[in-house]
XYZ file of N, CA and C in Angstrom:
762
model
N -94.762 15.071 140.972
C -95.478 14.011 141.674
C -94.907 13.842 143.075
N -95.790 13.660 144.023
C -95.353 13.488 145.409
C -95.638 12.069 145.877
N -94.885 11.656 146.863
C -95.030 10.323 147.442
C -95.328 10.448 148.925
N -96.184 9.568 149.411
C -96.436 9.522 150.845
C -95.196 8.984 151.547
N -95.162 9.103 152.851
C -93.998 8.623 153.592
C -93.805 7.125 153.416
N -94.910 6.381 153.401
C -94.794 4.929 153.231
C -94.306 4.580 151.832
N -94.721 5.363 150.816
C -94.256 5.119 149.451
C -92.767 5.460 149.318
N -92.353 6.532 149.967
C -90.936 6.876 149.964
C -90.107 5.749 150.571
N -90.563 5.224 151.689
C -89.841 4.132 152.351
C -89.783 2.897 151.468
N -90.865 2.633 150.717
C -90.878 1.480 149.817
C -89.809 1.641 148.737
N -89.706 2.834 148.147
C -88.700 3.087 147.112
C -87.295 2.944 147.685
N -87.053 3.571 148.822
C -85.711 3.559 149.414
C -85.317 2.152 149.840
N -86.220 1.453 150.516
C -85.906 0.090 150.965
C -85.642 -0.837 149.786
N -86.416 -0.675 148.703
C -86.209 -1.502 147.512
C -84.838 -1.226 146.901
N -84.469 0.045 146.823
C -83.163 0.411 146.261
C -82.021 -0.142 147.099
N -82.127 -0.009 148.415
C -81.054 -0.491 149.284
C -80.949 -2.010 149.231
N -82.092 -2.686 149.119
C -82.067 -4.148 148.981
C -81.354 -4.557 147.695
N -81.592 -3.815 146.609
C -80.910 -4.109 145.345
C -79.399 -3.980 145.514
N -78.971 -2.897 146.118
C -77.535 -2.676 146.300
C -76.903 -3.743 147.180
N -77.583 -4.105 148.249
C -77.012 -5.066 149.191
C -77.102 -6.502 148.689
N -77.772 -6.690 147.540
C -77.813 -8.015 146.912
C -77.023 -8.019 145.600
N -76.057 -7.099 145.495
C -75.099 -7.055 144.379
C -75.705 -6.631 143.052
N -76.820 -5.893 143.075
C -77.421 -5.399 141.833
C -76.898 -4.000 141.512
N -76.889 -3.670 140.224
C -76.478 -2.340 139.778
C -77.670 -1.389 139.772
N -77.446 -0.145 140.185
C -78.411 0.925 139.980
C -77.853 1.850 138.906
N -78.684 2.203 137.941
C -78.249 3.111 136.879
C -78.112 4.518 137.445
N -77.040 5.214 137.063
C -76.836 6.614 137.441
C -76.414 7.378 136.191
N -77.077 8.495 135.920
C -76.686 9.316 134.778
C -75.258 9.801 135.006
N -74.382 9.482 134.093
C -72.963 9.795 134.286
C -72.618 11.172 133.731
N -71.557 11.726 134.282
C -70.944 12.873 133.631
C -69.683 12.365 132.944
N -68.820 13.258 132.492
C -67.645 12.818 131.737
C -66.636 12.059 132.582
N -66.808 12.082 133.900
C -65.766 11.539 134.763
C -66.289 10.504 135.749
N -67.459 9.963 135.488
C -68.060 8.978 136.389
C -68.661 7.832 135.586
N -68.850 6.677 136.201
C -69.508 5.557 135.511
C -71.016 5.760 135.450
N -71.699 4.893 134.711
C -73.146 5.018 134.565
C -73.900 4.036 135.447
N -73.273 3.616 136.528
C -73.951 2.722 137.458
C -73.253 2.788 138.805
N -73.966 2.325 139.814
C -73.391 2.214 141.145
C -73.759 0.845 141.686
N -72.837 0.198 142.371
C -73.132 -1.097 142.969
C -72.271 -1.292 144.207
N -72.601 -2.333 144.937
C -71.866 -2.646 146.174
C -71.368 -4.079 146.135
N -70.975 -4.526 144.948
C -70.550 -5.915 144.791
C -69.340 -6.220 145.659
N -69.379 -7.381 146.276
C -68.308 -7.874 147.150
C -68.095 -6.964 148.355
N -69.150 -6.239 148.754
C -69.082 -5.399 149.948
C -70.081 -5.914 150.975
N -69.717 -5.831 152.242
C -70.644 -6.239 153.295
C -70.578 -5.298 154.497
N -69.887 -4.184 154.326
C -69.717 -3.235 155.432
C -70.705 -2.083 155.311
N -71.994 -2.407 155.156
C -73.020 -1.395 154.926
C -73.381 -0.657 156.214
N -73.711 0.610 156.050
C -74.199 1.412 157.162
C -75.336 2.287 156.657
N -76.491 2.191 157.299
C -77.643 2.990 156.894
C -77.669 4.308 157.662
N -78.276 5.318 157.019
C -78.472 6.628 157.645
C -77.164 7.177 158.214
N -76.169 7.267 157.343
C -74.855 7.760 157.760
C -74.555 9.071 157.037
N -73.321 9.497 157.084
C -72.927 10.763 156.476
C -71.577 10.617 155.793
N -71.468 11.167 154.584
C -70.206 11.226 153.854
C -69.938 12.680 153.506
N -68.818 13.207 153.929
C -68.453 14.604 153.651
C -69.535 15.562 154.138
N -70.134 15.246 155.282
C -71.208 16.030 155.893
C -72.481 16.028 155.054
N -72.588 15.110 154.101
C -73.812 14.916 153.339
C -74.519 13.684 153.893
N -75.734 13.838 154.449
C -76.480 12.659 154.906
C -76.786 11.742 153.720
N -76.605 10.452 153.909
C -76.915 9.472 152.871
C -77.725 8.340 153.486
N -78.506 7.666 152.649
C -79.342 6.569 153.131
C -78.552 5.293 153.340
N -77.489 5.123 152.563
C -76.647 3.935 152.694
C -75.232 4.297 152.268
N -74.253 3.810 153.019
C -72.864 4.003 152.610
C -72.093 2.716 152.855
N -70.981 2.568 152.136
C -70.138 1.387 152.263
C -68.769 1.694 151.675
N -67.836 0.803 151.887
C -66.509 0.910 151.285
C -66.395 -0.148 150.205
N -66.062 0.270 148.990
C -65.966 -0.679 147.882
C -64.718 -1.523 148.020
N -64.655 -2.602 147.236
C -63.500 -3.494 147.304
C -62.232 -2.821 146.785
N -62.388 -1.704 146.083
C -61.232 -0.945 145.604
C -60.841 0.170 146.570
N -61.571 0.293 147.686
C -61.202 1.271 148.694
C -61.929 2.595 148.633
N -62.921 2.739 147.740
C -63.680 3.972 147.670
C -64.759 4.008 148.746
N -65.033 5.197 149.288
C -66.209 5.415 150.126
C -67.365 5.744 149.190
N -68.473 5.007 149.309
C -69.583 5.139 148.366
C -70.880 5.339 149.136
N -71.756 6.188 148.615
C -73.034 6.410 149.272
C -74.127 6.753 148.287
N -75.383 6.528 148.708
C -76.548 6.905 147.908
C -77.503 7.696 148.787
N -78.155 8.675 148.179
C -79.119 9.492 148.909
C -80.358 9.689 148.046
N -81.532 9.594 148.682
C -82.814 9.782 148.003
C -83.449 11.062 148.546
N -83.906 11.918 147.639
C -84.420 13.220 148.053
C -85.690 13.553 147.280
N -86.443 14.517 147.770
C -87.661 14.944 147.117
C -88.325 16.049 147.907
N -89.347 16.684 147.321
C -89.988 17.833 147.977
C -90.666 17.483 149.297
N -91.048 16.243 149.474
C -91.748 15.846 150.693
C -90.881 15.025 151.632
N -89.577 15.063 151.420
C -88.680 14.334 152.312
C -87.658 15.291 152.907
N -87.504 15.221 154.188
C -86.558 16.090 154.886
C -85.152 15.510 154.764
N -84.571 15.706 153.588
C -83.218 15.213 153.317
C -82.433 16.325 152.638
N -81.558 17.011 153.354
C -80.798 18.108 152.743
C -79.800 17.590 151.709
N -79.634 18.347 150.643
C -78.649 18.041 149.604
C -77.683 19.213 149.523
N -76.417 18.940 149.700
C -75.415 20.000 149.677
C -75.296 20.606 148.283
N -75.126 21.915 148.251
C -74.946 22.613 146.979
C -73.520 22.499 146.466
N -72.574 22.352 147.373
C -71.172 22.265 146.976
C -70.386 21.565 148.068
N -69.155 21.197 147.724
C -68.269 20.512 148.656
C -66.905 21.189 148.621
N -66.164 21.113 149.724
C -64.789 21.624 149.683
C -63.987 20.881 148.621
N -63.246 21.621 147.819
C -62.523 20.986 146.713
C -61.379 20.115 147.185
N -60.975 20.263 148.434
C -59.828 19.499 148.926
C -60.230 18.265 149.718
N -61.537 17.998 149.816
C -61.976 16.903 150.676
C -62.513 15.734 149.874
N -62.478 14.556 150.487
C -63.181 13.402 149.948
C -62.736 12.942 148.589
N -61.444 12.969 148.306
C -60.998 12.575 146.976
C -61.208 11.092 146.712
N -61.675 10.366 147.701
C -61.853 8.925 147.561
C -63.318 8.538 147.710
N -64.231 9.454 147.336
C -65.649 9.288 147.642
C -66.522 9.441 146.404
N -67.530 8.587 146.303
C -68.585 8.705 145.308
C -69.922 8.798 146.038
N -70.772 9.760 145.656
C -72.131 9.860 146.195
C -73.090 10.015 145.023
N -74.072 9.120 144.929
C -75.099 9.198 143.892
C -76.411 9.639 144.530
N -77.185 10.449 143.814
C -78.470 10.916 144.343
C -79.606 10.521 143.399
N -80.761 10.288 143.994
C -81.932 9.827 143.249
C -83.146 10.657 143.660
N -83.839 11.203 142.677
C -85.010 12.038 142.913
C -86.250 11.159 143.040
N -86.870 11.168 144.217
C -88.028 10.308 144.467
C -89.191 10.647 143.545
N -89.430 11.929 143.311
C -90.519 12.327 142.414
C -90.252 11.859 140.990
N -88.985 11.912 140.582
C -88.633 11.437 139.250
C -88.843 9.945 139.095
N -88.539 9.190 140.142
C -88.769 7.738 140.111
C -90.251 7.454 139.945
N -91.076 8.156 140.740
C -92.529 7.966 140.661
C -93.046 8.334 139.276
N -92.542 9.446 138.725
C -92.996 9.904 137.415
C -92.655 8.898 136.320
N -91.460 8.316 136.378
C -91.067 7.344 135.354
C -91.935 6.099 135.427
N -92.252 5.661 136.638
C -93.105 4.482 136.802
C -94.508 4.767 136.283
N -95.041 5.956 136.612
C -96.379 6.325 136.153
C -96.419 6.471 134.635
N -95.363 7.024 134.051
C -95.303 7.196 132.600
C -95.344 5.859 131.885
N -94.812 4.825 132.533
C -94.831 3.482 131.944
C -96.164 2.777 132.174
N -97.121 3.487 132.797
C -98.438 2.909 133.036
C -98.461 1.882 134.147
N -97.508 1.983 135.071
C -97.420 1.023 136.162
C -97.722 1.694 137.493
N -98.079 0.882 138.464
C -98.277 1.376 139.818
C -97.001 1.159 140.621
N -96.910 1.840 141.730
C -95.720 1.735 142.566
C -95.693 0.382 143.267
N -94.684 -0.417 142.940
C -94.526 -1.738 143.543
C -93.038 -2.060 143.580
N -92.683 -3.104 144.286
C -91.278 -3.506 144.343
C -90.750 -3.761 142.937
N -91.552 -4.449 142.112
C -91.110 -4.804 140.762
C -90.920 -3.565 139.887
N -91.885 -2.627 139.925
C -91.772 -1.432 139.080
C -90.635 -0.525 139.551
N -90.400 -0.489 140.854
C -89.289 0.305 141.392
C -87.953 -0.297 140.959
N -87.833 -1.605 141.059
C -86.604 -2.274 140.627
C -86.319 -1.996 139.158
N -87.351 -2.067 138.338
C -87.188 -1.830 136.901
C -86.720 -0.396 136.640
N -87.339 0.561 137.323
C -86.979 1.965 137.119
C -85.542 2.252 137.546
N -85.125 1.664 138.656
C -83.800 1.954 139.206
C -82.662 1.298 138.426
N -82.949 0.198 137.771
C -81.883 -0.543 137.089
C -81.810 -0.253 135.593
N -82.766 0.519 135.077
C -82.750 0.872 133.663
C -82.364 2.338 133.489
N -82.059 2.708 132.255
C -81.675 4.089 131.971
C -82.765 5.040 132.430
N -82.361 6.140 133.065
C -83.333 7.077 133.609
C -82.767 8.492 133.605
N -83.592 9.438 134.035
C -83.158 10.838 134.127
C -83.275 11.378 135.542
N -83.657 10.531 136.495
C -83.867 11.001 137.867
C -82.647 10.802 138.763
N -81.567 10.298 138.219
C -80.369 10.045 139.019
C -79.213 10.918 138.530
N -78.249 11.137 139.401
C -77.050 11.889 139.021
C -75.989 11.687 140.093
N -74.768 12.085 139.771
C -73.673 12.018 140.742
C -73.602 13.342 141.487
N -73.675 13.263 142.805
C -73.569 14.449 143.644
C -72.112 14.774 143.939
N -71.290 13.736 144.063
C -69.871 13.923 144.359
C -69.090 12.772 143.761
N -67.868 13.081 143.309
C -66.974 12.055 142.773
C -65.543 12.446 143.143
N -64.580 11.553 143.008
C -63.217 11.846 143.454
C -62.652 13.150 142.879
N -62.054 13.939 143.765
C -61.429 15.221 143.437
C -62.410 16.197 142.796
N -63.685 16.086 143.149
C -64.710 17.059 142.759
C -64.251 18.462 143.148
N -64.494 19.479 142.308
C -65.097 19.393 140.977
C -64.052 19.337 139.874
N -62.782 19.085 140.243
C -61.719 19.077 139.251
C -61.822 17.860 138.340
N -61.248 17.952 137.165
C -61.336 16.884 136.177
C -60.139 15.957 136.298
N -59.919 15.415 137.493
C -58.814 14.484 137.694
C -59.173 13.087 137.206
N -60.453 12.750 137.268
C -60.908 11.493 136.684
C -61.260 11.773 135.237
N -60.585 11.105 134.324
C -60.663 11.448 132.919
C -61.817 10.703 132.256
N -62.464 11.285 131.229
C -63.484 10.538 130.508
C -62.836 9.403 129.731
N -62.964 8.195 130.205
C -62.239 7.072 129.617
C -62.975 6.534 128.396
N -64.132 5.971 128.646
C -64.889 5.348 127.577
C -66.283 5.953 127.564
N -66.863 6.102 126.386
C -68.214 6.602 126.282
C -69.158 5.466 125.904
N -68.692 4.237 126.075
C -69.545 3.076 125.870
C -70.107 2.658 127.209
N -71.016 1.683 127.192
C -71.574 1.161 128.433
C -70.489 0.456 129.232
N -70.301 0.861 130.484
C -69.235 0.290 131.299
C -69.456 -1.198 131.525
N -70.716 -1.624 131.540
C -70.976 -3.031 131.799
C -70.427 -3.942 130.724
N -70.345 -3.447 129.485
C -69.853 -4.289 128.397
C -68.428 -3.933 127.990
N -67.845 -2.927 128.630
C -66.513 -2.475 128.219
C -65.464 -3.558 128.387
N -65.515 -4.251 129.510
C -64.497 -5.272 129.753
C -64.639 -6.414 128.755
N -65.897 -6.775 128.414
C -66.121 -7.807 127.400
C -65.460 -7.400 126.086
N -65.616 -6.128 125.727
C -65.035 -5.635 124.482
C -63.518 -5.760 124.510
N -62.909 -5.421 125.627
C -61.455 -5.543 125.741
C -61.010 -6.982 125.531
N -61.741 -7.920 126.143
C -61.352 -9.317 126.045
C -61.478 -9.820 124.616
N -62.536 -9.364 123.916
C -62.707 -9.776 122.528
C -61.556 -9.250 121.671
N -61.219 -7.984 121.862
C -60.177 -7.377 121.040
C -58.798 -7.922 121.347
N -58.578 -8.329 122.589
C -57.234 -8.755 122.969
C -56.840 -10.067 122.311
N -57.816 -10.808 121.800
C -57.516 -12.088 121.168
C -57.384 -11.962 119.653
N -57.480 -10.755 119.146
C -57.314 -10.550 117.708
C -56.410 -9.342 117.518
N -56.133 -9.013 116.272
C -55.283 -7.852 116.043
C -55.974 -6.600 116.551
N -57.214 -6.335 116.110
C -58.091 -5.348 116.699
C -57.472 -4.026 117.102
N -56.355 -3.661 116.572
C -55.753 -2.397 116.945
C -54.775 -2.501 118.089
N -54.706 -3.650 118.736
C -53.758 -3.817 119.830
C -52.403 -4.259 119.299
N -51.369 -3.820 119.950
C -50.019 -4.286 119.657
C -49.490 -4.920 120.921
N -49.315 -6.235 120.937
C -48.937 -6.923 122.164
C -47.471 -7.282 122.210
N -46.900 -7.223 123.429
C -45.524 -7.609 123.668
C -45.488 -8.443 124.939
N -44.648 -9.473 124.996
C -44.615 -10.336 126.172
C -43.769 -9.747 127.296
N -43.809 -8.431 127.468
C -42.985 -7.784 128.489
C -43.515 -8.123 129.875
N -42.610 -8.399 130.813
C -42.995 -8.652 132.191
C -42.083 -7.830 133.086
N -42.676 -7.067 133.971
C -41.889 -6.256 134.883
C -42.439 -6.441 136.286
N -41.553 -6.682 137.247
C -41.962 -6.863 138.635
C -41.427 -5.716 139.474
N -42.280 -5.165 140.315
C -41.896 -4.110 141.249
C -42.502 -4.448 142.599
N -41.664 -4.640 143.600
C -42.166 -4.907 144.937
C -43.088 -6.104 145.020
N -42.780 -7.155 144.252
C -43.612 -8.349 144.267
C -44.823 -8.282 143.360
N -45.016 -7.164 142.672
C -46.125 -6.995 141.729
C -45.580 -7.134 140.313
N -46.140 -8.065 139.553
C -45.658 -8.329 138.189
C -46.731 -7.939 137.177
N -46.333 -7.139 136.187
C -47.254 -6.692 135.145
C -46.842 -7.255 133.799
N -47.803 -7.754 133.046
C -47.581 -8.238 131.683
C -48.356 -7.325 130.736
N -47.653 -6.667 129.855
C -48.278 -5.762 128.897
C -49.069 -6.565 127.865
N -50.357 -6.220 127.682
C -51.235 -6.979 126.790
C -51.628 -6.222 125.525
N -51.309 -4.941 125.438
C -51.645 -4.213 124.224
C -52.165 -2.820 124.515
N -52.460 -2.073 123.441
C -52.959 -0.705 123.602
C -53.984 -0.401 122.527
N -54.787 0.615 122.794
C -55.794 1.041 121.838
C -56.140 2.495 122.118
N -56.751 3.156 121.154
C -57.207 4.527 121.350
C -58.720 4.539 121.509
N -59.215 5.396 122.396
C -60.655 5.528 122.551
C -61.231 6.166 121.294
N -62.451 5.768 120.953
C -63.062 6.238 119.714
C -63.372 7.729 119.757
N -63.820 8.215 120.919
C -64.318 9.581 120.993
C -63.255 10.614 121.334
N -62.343 10.257 122.223
C -61.383 11.253 122.701
C -59.971 11.029 122.207
N -59.667 9.821 121.722
C -58.360 9.555 121.150
C -57.256 9.261 122.135
N -57.594 9.202 123.458
C -56.550 8.871 124.427
C -56.093 7.429 124.234
N -54.819 7.190 124.526
C -54.263 5.845 124.428
C -54.458 5.124 125.756
N -55.003 3.910 125.697
C -55.186 3.082 126.888
C -54.301 1.851 126.747
N -53.498 1.575 127.760
C -52.602 0.421 127.781
C -53.164 -0.599 128.766
N -53.188 -1.856 128.343
C -53.790 -2.909 129.171
C -52.710 -3.856 129.684
N -52.862 -4.295 130.942
C -51.880 -5.158 131.596
C -52.580 -6.253 132.398
N -51.936 -7.396 132.470
C -52.332 -8.434 133.412
C -51.371 -8.327 134.591
N -51.903 -8.003 135.750
C -51.075 -7.742 136.930
C -51.272 -8.861 137.945
N -50.164 -9.414 138.422
C -50.199 -10.509 139.396
C -49.505 -10.078 140.683
N -50.214 -10.246 141.794
C -49.611 -10.010 143.110
C -50.468 -10.716 144.154
N -49.834 -11.159 145.211
C -50.556 -11.846 146.274
C -51.227 -13.122 145.813
N -50.674 -13.759 144.764
C -51.241 -15.003 144.273
C -52.465 -14.834 143.396
N -52.851 -13.593 143.051
C -54.017 -13.334 142.217
C -53.621 -12.480 141.020
N -54.400 -12.622 139.935
C -54.156 -11.821 138.731
C -55.397 -11.005 138.395
N -55.198 -9.746 138.039
C -56.287 -8.859 137.641
C -55.831 -8.012 136.465
N -56.795 -7.536 135.687
C -56.496 -6.633 134.586
C -56.493 -5.191 135.080
N -55.477 -4.456 134.701
C -55.379 -3.030 134.998
C -55.059 -2.281 133.713
N -55.269 -0.968 133.737
C -55.003 -0.141 132.567
C -54.272 1.122 132.978
N -53.477 1.642 132.074
C -52.935 2.991 132.194
C -53.493 3.805 131.041
N -53.980 4.988 131.338
C -54.435 5.882 130.278
C -53.544 7.118 130.291
N -53.090 7.500 129.108
C -52.224 8.670 128.983
C -53.088 9.882 128.701
N -53.052 10.841 129.604
C -53.920 12.013 129.481
C -53.185 13.240 129.990
N -53.062 14.244 129.140
C -52.458 15.516 129.525
C -51.071 15.327 130.130
N -50.308 14.413 129.534
C -48.933 14.205 129.951
C -48.745 13.345 131.179
N -49.816 12.748 131.685
C -49.719 11.906 132.870
C -50.282 10.519 132.569
N -49.865 9.532 133.367
C -50.397 8.178 133.262
C -51.279 7.902 134.473
N -52.555 7.579 134.224
C -53.505 7.309 135.291
C -53.803 5.816 135.339
N -53.887 5.267 136.546
C -54.112 3.838 136.746
C -55.600 3.560 136.905
N -56.113 2.607 136.097
C -57.520 2.214 136.126
C -57.621 0.722 136.383
N -58.745 0.298 136.969
C -58.940 -1.131 137.178
C -59.614 -1.746 135.957
N -60.074 -3.001 136.070
C -60.624 -3.704 134.913
C -61.939 -3.107 134.436
N -62.631 -2.327 135.285
C -63.887 -1.679 134.911
C -63.673 -0.234 134.469
N -62.403 0.159 134.289
C -62.047 1.518 133.898
C -62.343 2.538 134.985
N -62.474 2.088 136.231
C -62.595 2.999 137.363
C -61.198 3.389 137.833
N -61.039 4.617 138.274
C -59.753 5.062 138.787
C -59.391 4.289 140.048
N -58.188 3.765 140.108
C -57.718 3.074 141.307
C -57.341 4.130 142.341
N -57.921 4.076 143.541
C -57.631 5.110 144.542
C -56.184 5.073 145.006
N -55.671 6.227 145.359
C -54.296 6.310 145.847
C -54.107 5.524 147.134
N -55.224 5.256 147.840
C -55.138 4.526 149.106
C -55.067 3.013 148.910
N -55.178 2.543 147.676
C -55.041 1.106 147.420
C -53.673 0.656 147.922
N -53.646 -0.446 148.669
C -52.409 -0.843 149.340
C -51.254 -1.129 148.385
N -51.559 -1.458 147.133
C -50.492 -1.741 146.169
C -50.450 -0.730 145.031
N -51.061 0.447 145.242
C -51.156 1.424 144.153
C -49.784 1.748 143.553
N -48.825 2.105 144.401
C -47.511 2.537 143.910
C -46.827 1.438 143.113
N -46.874 0.202 143.638
C -46.206 -0.914 142.970
C -46.885 -1.264 141.645
N -48.240 -1.255 141.635
C -48.965 -1.581 140.404
C -48.684 -0.529 139.333
N -48.773 0.745 139.707
C -48.527 1.830 138.751
C -47.106 1.741 138.198
N -46.128 1.518 139.085
C -44.728 1.452 138.648
C -44.472 0.242 137.770
N -45.050 -0.904 138.134
C -44.843 -2.122 137.363
C -45.451 -2.000 135.969
N -46.670 -1.445 135.891
C -47.307 -1.255 134.589
C -46.520 -0.252 133.740
N -46.048 0.810 134.368
C -45.276 1.819 133.631
C -44.006 1.213 133.046
N -43.328 0.355 133.831
C -42.101 -0.282 133.349
C -42.380 -1.280 132.233
N -43.584 -1.876 132.251
C -43.915 -2.906 131.265
C -44.397 -2.331 129.941
N -44.602 -1.030 129.868
C -45.048 -0.415 128.621
C -43.976 -0.543 127.546
N -44.363 -0.565 126.270
C -43.374 -0.614 125.184
C -42.380 0.527 125.323
N -41.145 0.274 124.952
C -40.085 1.260 125.175
C -40.369 2.589 124.503
N -41.025 2.554 123.367
C -41.256 3.813 122.650
C -42.239 4.711 123.374
N -43.016 4.123 124.341
C -43.970 4.943 125.063
C -43.571 5.134 126.505
N -42.422 4.548 126.918
C -41.988 4.694 128.305
C -41.697 6.161 128.590
N -42.002 6.559 129.822
C -41.871 7.960 130.193
C -40.550 8.188 130.897
């Protein structure tokens, strides 16, 4: 299915409006990416920019320090899509792509006409027209498959389990490194892959947030409360990682 130029603009403008109003867009995930993209708590938007020499319709910097972009492409749109990226570049970048013809096809299959409402519905629900074009340390598997559940409800699940036995073993350990204090809250194994995830309440700068360490292939990786990898460029990355590592139960300390 093809779209006229005005229809393409309607789809793209609707998608960008959703992102800039803190809405999630569904993205088909691979083993190392989330199943959605959003720009929550971001206001540094730039339209028609470029990330890693890939033209994108919108880009921004997330509150965790990632460079993020979205690109819409199709047979009737002059938008090049890179076939590959240098493996050493852009380790702090996410780019999601959306097929305009696929969006139109999904809307038509639902018996709807192209409108702001039908476009919003298609973009925010499960679909097959989206995918990740680039993710941190592409194409290497440095970002580990953490959870195979819906990321939107993952944090809720953690909170429910943390208040019961639920497989967690909690200790009131507190460790401070460079003004960053971590309190170990428990651990659990993922259902599908069996990796151990350790949960911490981390306090620094007068604020508290939940962080996780996942043990994978002999290394400990730092994740935020949404199970996204914390970028190495995070201003407190070293202190948070060290504080959480020190707060782990002694039998699992490295």
